[in-house]
Coordinates of C-alpha atoms and ligand atoms in Angstrom, one line a residue:
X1 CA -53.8 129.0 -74.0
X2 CA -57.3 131.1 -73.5
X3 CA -60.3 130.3 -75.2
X4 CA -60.6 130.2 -79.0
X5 CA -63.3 131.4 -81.3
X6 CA -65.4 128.4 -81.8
X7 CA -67.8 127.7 -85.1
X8 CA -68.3 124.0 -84.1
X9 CA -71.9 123.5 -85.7
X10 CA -72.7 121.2 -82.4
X11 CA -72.0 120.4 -79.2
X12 CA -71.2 124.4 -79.8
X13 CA -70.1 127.8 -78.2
X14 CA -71.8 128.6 -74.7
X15 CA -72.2 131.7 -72.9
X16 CA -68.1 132.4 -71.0
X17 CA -70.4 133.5 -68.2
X18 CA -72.3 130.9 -68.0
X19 CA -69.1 128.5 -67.5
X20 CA -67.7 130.9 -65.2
X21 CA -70.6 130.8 -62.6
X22 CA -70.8 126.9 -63.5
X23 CA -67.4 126.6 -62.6
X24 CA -68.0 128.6 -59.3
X25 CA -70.6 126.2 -58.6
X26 CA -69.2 123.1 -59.4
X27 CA -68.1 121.8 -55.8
X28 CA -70.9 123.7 -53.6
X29 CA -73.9 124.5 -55.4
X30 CA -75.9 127.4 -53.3
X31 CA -75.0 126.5 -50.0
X32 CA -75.3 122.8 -50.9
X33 CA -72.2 121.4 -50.2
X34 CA -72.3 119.0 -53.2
X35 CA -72.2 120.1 -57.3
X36 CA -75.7 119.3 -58.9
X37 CA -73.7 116.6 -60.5
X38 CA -73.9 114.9 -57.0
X39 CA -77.3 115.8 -55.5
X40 CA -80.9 113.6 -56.1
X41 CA -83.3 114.6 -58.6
X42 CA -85.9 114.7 -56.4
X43 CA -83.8 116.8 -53.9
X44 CA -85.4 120.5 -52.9
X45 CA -82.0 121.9 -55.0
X46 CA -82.4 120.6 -58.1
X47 CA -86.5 121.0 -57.4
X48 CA -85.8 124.5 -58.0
X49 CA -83.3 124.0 -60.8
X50 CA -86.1 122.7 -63.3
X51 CA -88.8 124.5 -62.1
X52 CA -87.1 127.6 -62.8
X53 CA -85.7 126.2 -66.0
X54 CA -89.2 125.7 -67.1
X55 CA -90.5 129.2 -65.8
X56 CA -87.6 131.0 -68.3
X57 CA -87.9 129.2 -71.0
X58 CA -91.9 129.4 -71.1
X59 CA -91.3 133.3 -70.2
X60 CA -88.4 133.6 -73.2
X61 CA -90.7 131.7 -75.8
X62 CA -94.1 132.9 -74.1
X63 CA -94.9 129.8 -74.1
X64 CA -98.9 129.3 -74.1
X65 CA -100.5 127.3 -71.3
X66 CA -101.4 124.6 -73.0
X67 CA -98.3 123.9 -73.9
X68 CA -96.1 121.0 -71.9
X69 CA -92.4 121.5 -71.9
X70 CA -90.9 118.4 -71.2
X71 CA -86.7 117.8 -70.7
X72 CA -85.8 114.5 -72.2
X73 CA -83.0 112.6 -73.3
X74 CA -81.6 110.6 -76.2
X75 CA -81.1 113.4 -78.6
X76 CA -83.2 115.0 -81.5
X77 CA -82.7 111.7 -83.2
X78 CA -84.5 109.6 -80.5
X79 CA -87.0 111.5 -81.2
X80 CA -87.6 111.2 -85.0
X81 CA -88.7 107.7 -83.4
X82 CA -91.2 109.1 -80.8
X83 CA -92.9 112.0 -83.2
X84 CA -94.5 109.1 -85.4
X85 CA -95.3 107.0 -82.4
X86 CA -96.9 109.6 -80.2
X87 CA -98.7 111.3 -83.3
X88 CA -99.8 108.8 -85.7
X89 CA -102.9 107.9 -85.5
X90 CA -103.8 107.3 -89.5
X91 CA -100.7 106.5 -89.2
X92 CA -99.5 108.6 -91.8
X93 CA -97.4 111.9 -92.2
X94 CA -96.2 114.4 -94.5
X95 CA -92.3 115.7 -94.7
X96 CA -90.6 118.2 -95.7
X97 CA -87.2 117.1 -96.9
X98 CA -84.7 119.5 -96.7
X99 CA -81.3 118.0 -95.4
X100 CA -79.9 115.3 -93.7
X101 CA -81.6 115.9 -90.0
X102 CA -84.9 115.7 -91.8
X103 CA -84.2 112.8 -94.2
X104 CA -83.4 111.0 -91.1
X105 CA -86.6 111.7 -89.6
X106 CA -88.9 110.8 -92.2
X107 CA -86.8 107.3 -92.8
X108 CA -87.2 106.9 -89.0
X109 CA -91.3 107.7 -89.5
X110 CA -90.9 104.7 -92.0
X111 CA -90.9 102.0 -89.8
X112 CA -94.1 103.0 -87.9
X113 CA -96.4 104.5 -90.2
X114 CA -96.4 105.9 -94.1
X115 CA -94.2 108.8 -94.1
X116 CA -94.8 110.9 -97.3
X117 CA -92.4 113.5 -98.7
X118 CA -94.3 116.2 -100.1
X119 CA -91.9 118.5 -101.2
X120 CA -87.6 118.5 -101.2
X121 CA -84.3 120.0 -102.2
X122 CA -82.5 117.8 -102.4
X123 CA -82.0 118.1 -106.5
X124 CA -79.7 121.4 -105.6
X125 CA -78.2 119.7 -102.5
X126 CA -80.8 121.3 -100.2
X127 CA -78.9 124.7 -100.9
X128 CA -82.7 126.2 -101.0
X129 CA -86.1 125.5 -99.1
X130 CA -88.8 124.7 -101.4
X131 CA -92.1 126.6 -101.9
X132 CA -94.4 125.1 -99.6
X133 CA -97.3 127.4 -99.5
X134 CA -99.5 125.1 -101.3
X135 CA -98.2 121.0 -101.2
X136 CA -100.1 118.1 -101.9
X137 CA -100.7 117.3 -98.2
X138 CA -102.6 113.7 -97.7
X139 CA -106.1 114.5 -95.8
X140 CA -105.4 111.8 -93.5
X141 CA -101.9 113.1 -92.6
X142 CA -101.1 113.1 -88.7
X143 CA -99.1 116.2 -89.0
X144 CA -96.5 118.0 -91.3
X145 CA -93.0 117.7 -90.3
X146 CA -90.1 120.2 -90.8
X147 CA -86.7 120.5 -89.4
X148 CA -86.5 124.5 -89.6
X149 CA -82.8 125.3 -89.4
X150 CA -80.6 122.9 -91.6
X151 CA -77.8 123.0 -89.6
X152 CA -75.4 121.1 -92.5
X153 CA -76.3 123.5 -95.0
X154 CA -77.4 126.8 -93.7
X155 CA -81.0 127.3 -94.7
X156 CA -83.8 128.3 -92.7
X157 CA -87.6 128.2 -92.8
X158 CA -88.3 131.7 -93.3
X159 CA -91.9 131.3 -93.6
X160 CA -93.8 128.2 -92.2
X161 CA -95.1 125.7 -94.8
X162 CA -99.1 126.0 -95.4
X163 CA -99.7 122.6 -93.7
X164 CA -103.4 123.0 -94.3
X165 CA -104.8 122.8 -91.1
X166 CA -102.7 119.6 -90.1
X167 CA -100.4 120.2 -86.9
X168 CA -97.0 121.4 -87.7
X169 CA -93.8 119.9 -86.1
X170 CA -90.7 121.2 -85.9
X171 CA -86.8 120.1 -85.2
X172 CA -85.5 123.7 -84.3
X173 CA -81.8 122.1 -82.9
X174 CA -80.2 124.5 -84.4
X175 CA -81.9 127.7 -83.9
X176 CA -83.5 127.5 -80.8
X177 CA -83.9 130.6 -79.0
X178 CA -82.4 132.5 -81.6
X179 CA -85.3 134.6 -82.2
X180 CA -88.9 135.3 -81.2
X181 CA -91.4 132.3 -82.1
X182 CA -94.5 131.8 -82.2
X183 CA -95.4 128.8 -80.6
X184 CA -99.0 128.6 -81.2
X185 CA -98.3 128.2 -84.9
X186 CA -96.7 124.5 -83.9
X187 CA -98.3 121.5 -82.3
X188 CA -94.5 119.9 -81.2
X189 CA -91.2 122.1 -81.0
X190 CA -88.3 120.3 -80.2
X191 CA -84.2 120.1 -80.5
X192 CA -81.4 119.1 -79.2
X193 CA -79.5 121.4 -77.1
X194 CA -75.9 121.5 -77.7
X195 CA -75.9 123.3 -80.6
X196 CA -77.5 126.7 -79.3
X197 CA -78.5 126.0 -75.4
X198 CA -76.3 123.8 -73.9
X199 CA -74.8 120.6 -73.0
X200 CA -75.2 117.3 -75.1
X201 CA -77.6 114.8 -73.8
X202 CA -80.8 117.5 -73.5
X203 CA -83.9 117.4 -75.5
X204 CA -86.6 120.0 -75.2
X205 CA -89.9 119.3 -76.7
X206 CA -92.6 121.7 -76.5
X207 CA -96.2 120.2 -77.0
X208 CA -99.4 121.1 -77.4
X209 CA -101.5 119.5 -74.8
X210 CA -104.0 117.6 -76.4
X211 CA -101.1 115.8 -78.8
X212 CA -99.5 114.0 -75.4
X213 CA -102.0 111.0 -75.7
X214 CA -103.1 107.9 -73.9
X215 CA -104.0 105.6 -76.4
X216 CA -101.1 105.1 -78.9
X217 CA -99.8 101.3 -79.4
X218 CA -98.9 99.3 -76.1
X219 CA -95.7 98.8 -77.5
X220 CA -94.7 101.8 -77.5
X221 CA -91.6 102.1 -74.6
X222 CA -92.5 103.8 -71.6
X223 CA -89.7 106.2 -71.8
X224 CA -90.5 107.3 -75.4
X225 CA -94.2 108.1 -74.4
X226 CA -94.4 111.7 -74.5
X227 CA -97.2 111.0 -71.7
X228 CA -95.3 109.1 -69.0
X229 CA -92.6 111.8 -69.5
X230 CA -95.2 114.7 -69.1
X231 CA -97.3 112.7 -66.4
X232 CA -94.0 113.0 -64.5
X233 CA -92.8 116.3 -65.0
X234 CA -89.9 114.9 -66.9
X235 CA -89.0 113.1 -63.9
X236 CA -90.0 109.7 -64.5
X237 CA -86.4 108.6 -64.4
X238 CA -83.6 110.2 -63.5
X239 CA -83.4 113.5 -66.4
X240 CA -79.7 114.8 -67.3
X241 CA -79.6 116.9 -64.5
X242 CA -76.3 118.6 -64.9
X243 CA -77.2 119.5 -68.6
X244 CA -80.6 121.1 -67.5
X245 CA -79.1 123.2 -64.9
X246 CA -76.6 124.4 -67.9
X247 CA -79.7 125.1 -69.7
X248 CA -81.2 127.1 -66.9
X249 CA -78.2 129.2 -66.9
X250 CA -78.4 129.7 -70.4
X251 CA -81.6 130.6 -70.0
X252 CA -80.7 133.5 -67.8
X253 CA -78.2 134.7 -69.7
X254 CA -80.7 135.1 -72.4
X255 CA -82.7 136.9 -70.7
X256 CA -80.2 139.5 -69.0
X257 CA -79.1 140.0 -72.6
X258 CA -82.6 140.9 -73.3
X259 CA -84.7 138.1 -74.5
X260 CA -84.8 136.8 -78.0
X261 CA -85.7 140.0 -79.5
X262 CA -82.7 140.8 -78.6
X263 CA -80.4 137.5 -79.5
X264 CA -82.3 137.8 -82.9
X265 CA -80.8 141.5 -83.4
X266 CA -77.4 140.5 -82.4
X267 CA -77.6 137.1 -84.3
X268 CA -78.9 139.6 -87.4
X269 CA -76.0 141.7 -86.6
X270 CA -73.2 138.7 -86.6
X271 CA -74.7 137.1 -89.7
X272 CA -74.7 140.2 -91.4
X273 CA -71.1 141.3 -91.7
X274 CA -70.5 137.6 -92.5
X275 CA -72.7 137.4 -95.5
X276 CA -71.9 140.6 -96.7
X277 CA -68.2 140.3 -96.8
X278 CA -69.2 136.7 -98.7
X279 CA -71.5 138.6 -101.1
X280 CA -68.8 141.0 -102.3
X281 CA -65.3 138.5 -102.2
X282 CA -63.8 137.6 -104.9
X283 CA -62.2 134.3 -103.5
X284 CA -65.3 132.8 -101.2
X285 CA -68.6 132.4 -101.9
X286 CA -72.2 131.8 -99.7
X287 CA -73.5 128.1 -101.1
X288 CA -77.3 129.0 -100.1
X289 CA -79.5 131.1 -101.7
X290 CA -80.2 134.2 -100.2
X291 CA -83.4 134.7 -99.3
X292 CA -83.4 131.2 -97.4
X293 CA -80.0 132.2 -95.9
X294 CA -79.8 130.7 -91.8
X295 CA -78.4 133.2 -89.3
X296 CA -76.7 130.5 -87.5
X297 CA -74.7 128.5 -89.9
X298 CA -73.2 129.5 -92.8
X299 CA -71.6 127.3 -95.5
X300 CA -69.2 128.8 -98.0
X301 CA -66.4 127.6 -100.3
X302 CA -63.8 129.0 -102.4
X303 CA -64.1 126.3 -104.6
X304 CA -60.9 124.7 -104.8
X305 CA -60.7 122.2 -102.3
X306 CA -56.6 122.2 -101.3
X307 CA -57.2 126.6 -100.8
X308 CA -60.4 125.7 -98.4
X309 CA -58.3 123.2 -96.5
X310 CA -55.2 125.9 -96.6
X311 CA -58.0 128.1 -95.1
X312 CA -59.3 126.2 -92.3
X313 CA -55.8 124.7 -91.1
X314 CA -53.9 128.7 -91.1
X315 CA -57.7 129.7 -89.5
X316 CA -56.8 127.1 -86.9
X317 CA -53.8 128.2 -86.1
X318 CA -55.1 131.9 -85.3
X319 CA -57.5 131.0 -83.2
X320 CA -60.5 130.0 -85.1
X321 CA -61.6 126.3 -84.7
X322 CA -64.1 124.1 -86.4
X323 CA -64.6 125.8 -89.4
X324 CA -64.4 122.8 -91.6
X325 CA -67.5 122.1 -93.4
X326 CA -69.8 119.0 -92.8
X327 CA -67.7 115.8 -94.3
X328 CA -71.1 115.3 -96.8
X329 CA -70.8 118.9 -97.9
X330 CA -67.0 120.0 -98.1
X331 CA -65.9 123.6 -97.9
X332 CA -66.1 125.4 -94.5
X333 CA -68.9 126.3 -92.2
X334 CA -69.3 128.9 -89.5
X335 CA -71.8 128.2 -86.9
X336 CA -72.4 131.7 -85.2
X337 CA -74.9 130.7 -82.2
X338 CA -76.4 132.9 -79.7
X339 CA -73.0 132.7 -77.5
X340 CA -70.7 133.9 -80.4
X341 CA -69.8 137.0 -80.1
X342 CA -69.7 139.8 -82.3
X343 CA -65.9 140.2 -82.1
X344 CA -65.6 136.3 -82.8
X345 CA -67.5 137.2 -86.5
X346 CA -65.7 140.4 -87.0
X347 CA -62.5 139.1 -86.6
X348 CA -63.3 135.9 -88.6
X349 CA -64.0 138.3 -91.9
X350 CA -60.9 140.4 -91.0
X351 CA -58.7 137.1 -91.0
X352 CA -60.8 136.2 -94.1
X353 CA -59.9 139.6 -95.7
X354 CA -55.8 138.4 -95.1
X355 CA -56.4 135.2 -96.9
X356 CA -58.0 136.5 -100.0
X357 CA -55.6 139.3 -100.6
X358 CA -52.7 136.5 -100.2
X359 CA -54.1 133.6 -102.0
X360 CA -55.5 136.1 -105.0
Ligands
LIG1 C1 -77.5 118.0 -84.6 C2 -78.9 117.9 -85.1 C3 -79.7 116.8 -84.9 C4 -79.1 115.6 -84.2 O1 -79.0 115.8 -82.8 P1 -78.6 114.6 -81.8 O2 -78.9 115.3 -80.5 O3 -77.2 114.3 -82.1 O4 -79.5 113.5 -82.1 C5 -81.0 116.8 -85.3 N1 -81.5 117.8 -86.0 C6 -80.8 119.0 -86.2 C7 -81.4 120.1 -86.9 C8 -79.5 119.0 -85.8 O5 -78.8 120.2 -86.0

């Protein structure tokens, strides 16, 4: 069997290239003779590997100067732990609650300082993002947190919260490199990788120099420092080597394509002929409201539950997996990442046409 359309929502779709030279590569990396799996971090080979990582995702995101970029482990949710321990210093912090990645977070904030929610949508099941050009942000706030892509139910942050002056952080797992950013506009960016960049077991978090500070509490662990990690240029320990290589490549890719202008036009593209075959069917039907649509995943229902199961087992069976919707949300979901291809979307509606005219 060849490769299937995928719209897993995470560990996710990669670049077939990007496997291809990976695969290429596995038992003699460059000359090597060993697969990066198999070499030292501190080796001249994988030297190169992060360095150069670094280099394209700083030229990708234009990544200011005074920004570190550090390649850590544990996942987004080890850091929801670290963000309140590396930034609060009244301890205290203002979230924006607007699905189950930033819920976690700000119960996570709870055990080391006074997380506050100042705004959520979670009375509409966080189908929207709330207005948040002018919340009731504490003065003493450490920063105003945001997870920017709500990868369970398809909204996005189309327009950054009015933090008022306090340093804005932001989970972007889920859209990452999707699109141009601005990255002077945040104090930390950070997410996961496998659900637009690569392997499992990669963090990247992007952070403004002066936030990466000495004197937080000793009992902080060293690997959850944000300093010891950029002290070390991520190489305290040994990083997920394999993964960041993966990421590297990905990296590449993005940029032979044509840089995130361009993956934001072809993710426009994808996410368009999606939504507007949603926006005129008869049998399914968007859950999110428009203007805070994602262009990565996108939730929709028929809204009878046996016809969206019918739906995702026939989808299955021609070829399109992991459609299913989150198990707290129901329904299906189609996560259309970077590494999706058009044809993947385009065939997705045409199959979606076939159901509706035989389940009318
Ligand atoms: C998947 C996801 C997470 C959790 O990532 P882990 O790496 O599994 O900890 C956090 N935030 C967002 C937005 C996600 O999509």
């Amino acid at each position: 069997m060849g490769r299937v359309y995928n719209f897993s929502a995470g560990p996710a779709v990669l670049p077939e290239e990007v496997l291809k030279e990976a695969a290429e590569e596995m038992l003699d990396y460059q000359g090597t003779g060993m697969s990066v799996m198999e070499m030292s971090h501190r080796s001249k080979a994988f030297d190169k590997i992060i360095k150069d990582a670094e280099a394209d995702i700083r030229e990708l995101m234009n990544i200011p100067d005074n920004y570190k970029v550090l390649f850590l482990q544990g996942g987004a949710s080890q850091q929801f732990a670290a963000i309140p321990m590396n930034l609060m210093k009244n301890g205290k912090a203002a979230y924006i609650i607007t699905g189950q990645w930033a819920k976690k977070a700000y119960q996570e904030a709870q055990k080391y300082g006074e997380a506050v929610a100042v705004a959520s949508s979670a009375d509409k099941t966080f189908s929207y993002i709330p207005d948040c050009s002018d919340l009731d942000i504490p003065e003493d706030a450490d920063y105003v947190y945001i997870c920017e892509n709500n990868t369970i139910y398809g909204t996005k942050f189309w327009q950054l919260p009015n933090t008022k002056g306090k340093d804005l952080v932001a989970d972007v797992s889920s859209c990452f490199l999707s699109e141009p950013v601005d990255v002077t506009k945040y104090g930390v960016i950070y997410g996961g990788v496998q659900k637009n960049v690569g392997p499992a077991g990669v963090v990247i978090a992007i952070i403004r120099e002066d936030l990466i500070r000495d004197d937080i509490p000793a009992t902080v662990p060293t690997m959850l420092k944000w300093k010891t990690q950029a002290d070390n240029d991520s190489l305290y320990n040994t990083p997920p080597c394999y993964g960041i290589y993966i990421c590297g490549k990905v990296f590449k890719w993005i940029k032979k394509m044509g840089g995130l202008e361009a993956m934001k036009a072809h993710n426009e593209k994808k996410a368009k002929i999606l939504y507007d075959f949603l926006d005129q069917s008869k049998l399914f039907k968007g859950t999110v409201e428009k203007k805070d649509r994602s262009l990565m995943n996108v939730p929709f229902v028929t809204g009878d539950e046996e016809l969206d199961k019918k739906f995702v087992a026939e989808a299955k069976a021609a070829g399109f997996e992991n459609l299913k919707g989150h198990r707290t949300v129901g329904g299906m979901r189609a996560s259309i990442y970077n590494a999706m291809p058009i044809e993947g979307v385009e065939k997705l509606v045409e199959f979606m046409k076939k159901f509706e005219a035989e389940n009318a």
